[in-house]
Tab-separated table of C-alpha atoms in Angstrom:
chain	number	residue	atom	x	y	z
A	1	MET	CA	18.602	-42.965	22.687
A	2	LYS	CA	21.490	-44.788	20.996
A	3	PRO	CA	21.255	-48.189	19.327
A	4	ALA	CA	22.548	-50.746	21.832
A	5	ILE	CA	22.141	-54.163	23.395
A	6	HIS	CA	22.695	-54.406	27.151
A	7	PHE	CA	22.820	-57.578	29.241
A	8	LYS	CA	22.591	-57.416	33.035
A	9	LYS	CA	22.901	-60.381	35.359
A	10	ILE	CA	20.008	-60.147	37.830
A	11	TRP	CA	20.359	-63.430	39.675
A	12	PHE	CA	22.180	-66.758	39.386
A	13	ASP	CA	22.665	-70.092	41.063
A	14	ASP	CA	24.759	-73.154	40.193
A	15	ASP	CA	22.615	-73.996	37.163
A	16	VAL	CA	21.161	-70.844	35.604
A	17	VAL	CA	21.549	-67.096	35.247
A	18	GLU	CA	18.655	-64.649	35.018
A	19	LEU	CA	19.516	-61.908	32.524
A	20	ARG	CA	17.791	-58.631	31.802
A	21	ILE	CA	18.221	-57.751	28.141
A	22	ASP	CA	17.613	-54.214	26.877
A	23	VAL	CA	17.661	-53.592	23.131
A	24	SER	CA	17.337	-50.207	21.469
A	25	ASP	CA	17.440	-49.472	17.750
A	26	GLY	CA	17.697	-45.726	18.373
A	27	ASP	CA	13.951	-45.137	18.053
A	28	SER	CA	12.358	-48.012	19.989
A	29	GLN	CA	13.403	-49.957	23.063
A	30	PHE	CA	12.355	-53.318	24.498
A	31	SER	CA	13.420	-55.039	27.718
A	32	ASN	CA	12.834	-58.560	28.913
A	33	THR	CA	14.298	-61.150	31.247
A	34	VAL	CA	15.418	-64.654	30.354
A	35	TYR	CA	16.935	-67.673	32.023
A	36	ALA	CA	20.158	-69.018	30.531
A	37	GLY	CA	22.308	-71.939	31.597
A	38	HIS	CA	25.956	-71.269	32.393
A	39	GLN	CA	26.906	-73.624	29.565
A	40	ALA	CA	24.755	-71.638	27.101
A	41	LEU	CA	26.659	-68.468	28.042
A	42	GLU	CA	29.993	-70.231	27.504
A	43	GLU	CA	28.839	-71.535	24.102
A	44	VAL	CA	27.756	-68.056	22.998
A	45	VAL	CA	31.173	-66.639	23.909
A	46	LYS	CA	32.890	-69.419	21.907
A	47	SER	CA	30.592	-68.802	18.926
A	48	LEU	CA	31.257	-65.075	19.036
A	49	ASP	CA	35.030	-65.658	19.239
A	50	THR	CA	34.832	-67.706	16.041
A	51	PHE	CA	32.385	-65.339	14.337
A	52	ARG	CA	34.509	-62.231	14.857
A	53	ASN	CA	37.006	-63.569	12.306
A	54	HIS	CA	34.362	-64.191	9.610
A	55	ILE	CA	34.061	-60.592	8.487
A	56	HIS	CA	33.179	-61.581	4.908
A	57	GLY	CA	29.512	-62.523	5.282
A	58	GLY	CA	29.725	-64.453	8.542
A	59	ILE	CA	26.541	-65.170	10.522
A	60	CYS	CA	26.178	-65.908	14.237
A	61	ASP	CA	22.957	-66.744	16.062
A	62	ILE	CA	22.491	-66.154	19.790
A	63	LYS	CA	19.593	-67.552	21.793
A	64	PHE	CA	18.783	-67.312	25.486
A	65	GLY	CA	15.623	-68.487	27.196
A	66	GLU	CA	12.672	-70.015	25.398
A	67	PHE	CA	9.628	-68.715	23.584
A	68	GLY	CA	6.094	-69.725	24.471
A	69	PRO	CA	3.719	-69.883	27.423
A	70	GLU	CA	5.132	-73.233	28.587
A	71	TYR	CA	8.410	-71.670	29.717
A	72	ALA	CA	9.419	-69.435	32.597
A	73	LYS	CA	10.485	-65.863	31.811
A	74	GLY	CA	11.002	-64.939	28.175
A	75	GLY	CA	13.158	-65.503	25.135
A	76	PHE	CA	15.853	-63.623	23.246
A	77	GLN	CA	17.272	-64.309	19.808
A	78	ALA	CA	19.795	-62.298	17.837
A	79	ARG	CA	21.361	-62.808	14.436
A	80	LEU	CA	24.648	-61.052	13.776
A	81	HIS	CA	25.612	-60.767	10.103
A	82	PHE	CA	28.677	-59.085	8.627
A	83	GLN	CA	27.840	-57.074	5.509
A	84	PRO	CA	30.061	-56.482	2.455
A	85	SER	CA	29.971	-52.780	3.388
A	86	GLY	CA	31.989	-53.593	6.505
A	87	LYS	CA	29.079	-53.005	8.895
A	88	LEU	CA	27.602	-55.529	11.318
A	89	ASN	CA	23.831	-55.993	11.094
A	90	ILE	CA	22.022	-57.316	14.167
A	91	SER	CA	18.391	-58.403	14.165
A	92	THR	CA	16.759	-59.279	17.474
A	93	TYR	CA	13.549	-60.938	18.573
A	94	GLN	CA	12.445	-60.726	22.198
A	95	GLN	CA	9.460	-62.063	24.070
A	96	SER	CA	8.441	-61.274	27.641
A	97	ASP	CA	7.034	-63.678	30.194
A	98	TYR	CA	3.382	-64.597	29.649
A	99	LYS	CA	0.735	-63.006	31.859
A	100	GLU	CA	-3.015	-62.872	32.137
A	101	PHE	CA	-4.718	-60.226	30.041
A	102	SER	CA	-8.473	-60.206	29.841
A	103	LYS	CA	-9.319	-63.868	29.269
A	104	ASN	CA	-6.032	-64.744	27.579
A	105	ASN	CA	-2.419	-65.429	28.404
A	106	VAL	CA	-0.227	-63.013	26.413
A	107	ALA	CA	3.385	-61.932	26.060
A	108	SER	CA	4.818	-58.723	24.675
A	109	GLU	CA	7.173	-59.105	21.723
A	110	ALA	CA	9.561	-56.972	19.690
A	111	ARG	CA	11.760	-57.276	16.615
A	112	LEU	CA	14.479	-54.666	16.404
A	113	TYR	CA	17.239	-54.049	13.864
A	114	LEU	CA	20.623	-52.448	14.563
A	115	ILE	CA	23.656	-51.595	12.437
A	116	THR	CA	27.002	-51.208	14.162
A	117	GLU	CA	30.745	-51.168	13.631
A	118	PRO	CA	32.550	-54.533	13.855
A	119	ALA	CA	35.142	-52.969	16.198
A	120	LEU	CA	32.478	-52.806	18.932
A	121	LEU	CA	32.059	-56.586	18.757
A	122	ASP	CA	35.322	-57.178	20.642
A	123	SER	CA	34.062	-55.176	23.617
A	124	PHE	CA	30.748	-57.053	23.550
A	125	ILE	CA	32.543	-60.427	23.516
A	126	SER	CA	34.767	-59.348	26.412
A	127	GLN	CA	31.768	-58.299	28.494
A	128	MET	CA	29.867	-61.518	27.681
A	129	ARG	CA	32.951	-63.510	28.691
A	130	SER	CA	32.991	-61.689	32.055
A	131	ILE	CA	29.311	-62.482	32.655
A	132	SER	CA	29.890	-66.118	31.705
A	133	ALA	CA	32.894	-66.357	34.056
A	134	ARG	CA	30.754	-64.835	36.849
A	135	ASN	CA	33.156	-61.887	37.161
A	136	ARG	CA	30.679	-59.201	36.153
A	137	ASP	CA	26.985	-58.395	36.342
């Protein structure tokens, strides 16, 4: 299992996109689904385009969906942070949809940490742009 973040468009309409997000740190893996507005996808692509040029300590936060039992589906957050070593650190937090368990309503959650090469960021931005433009799943 290789460290990776994968986004897959499951469903969409004029207002929102349902995304399946799979994150692996090489040892552990977590998958969840979130709802994201088309505008939120466009804003993330713009943020990433700006961030990619801030290789000296730049930080970029990504958020899709919402966290908590009041919201449909789940939530996803990621913080991308360029390190002085030239690597890109990514920390993620994911939460599934809430469901009944015993006498409670619960959601599964995961925090994963990845280190990658900045060169792979360009490919990620390109693929996110394609999802945002509705050209790719």
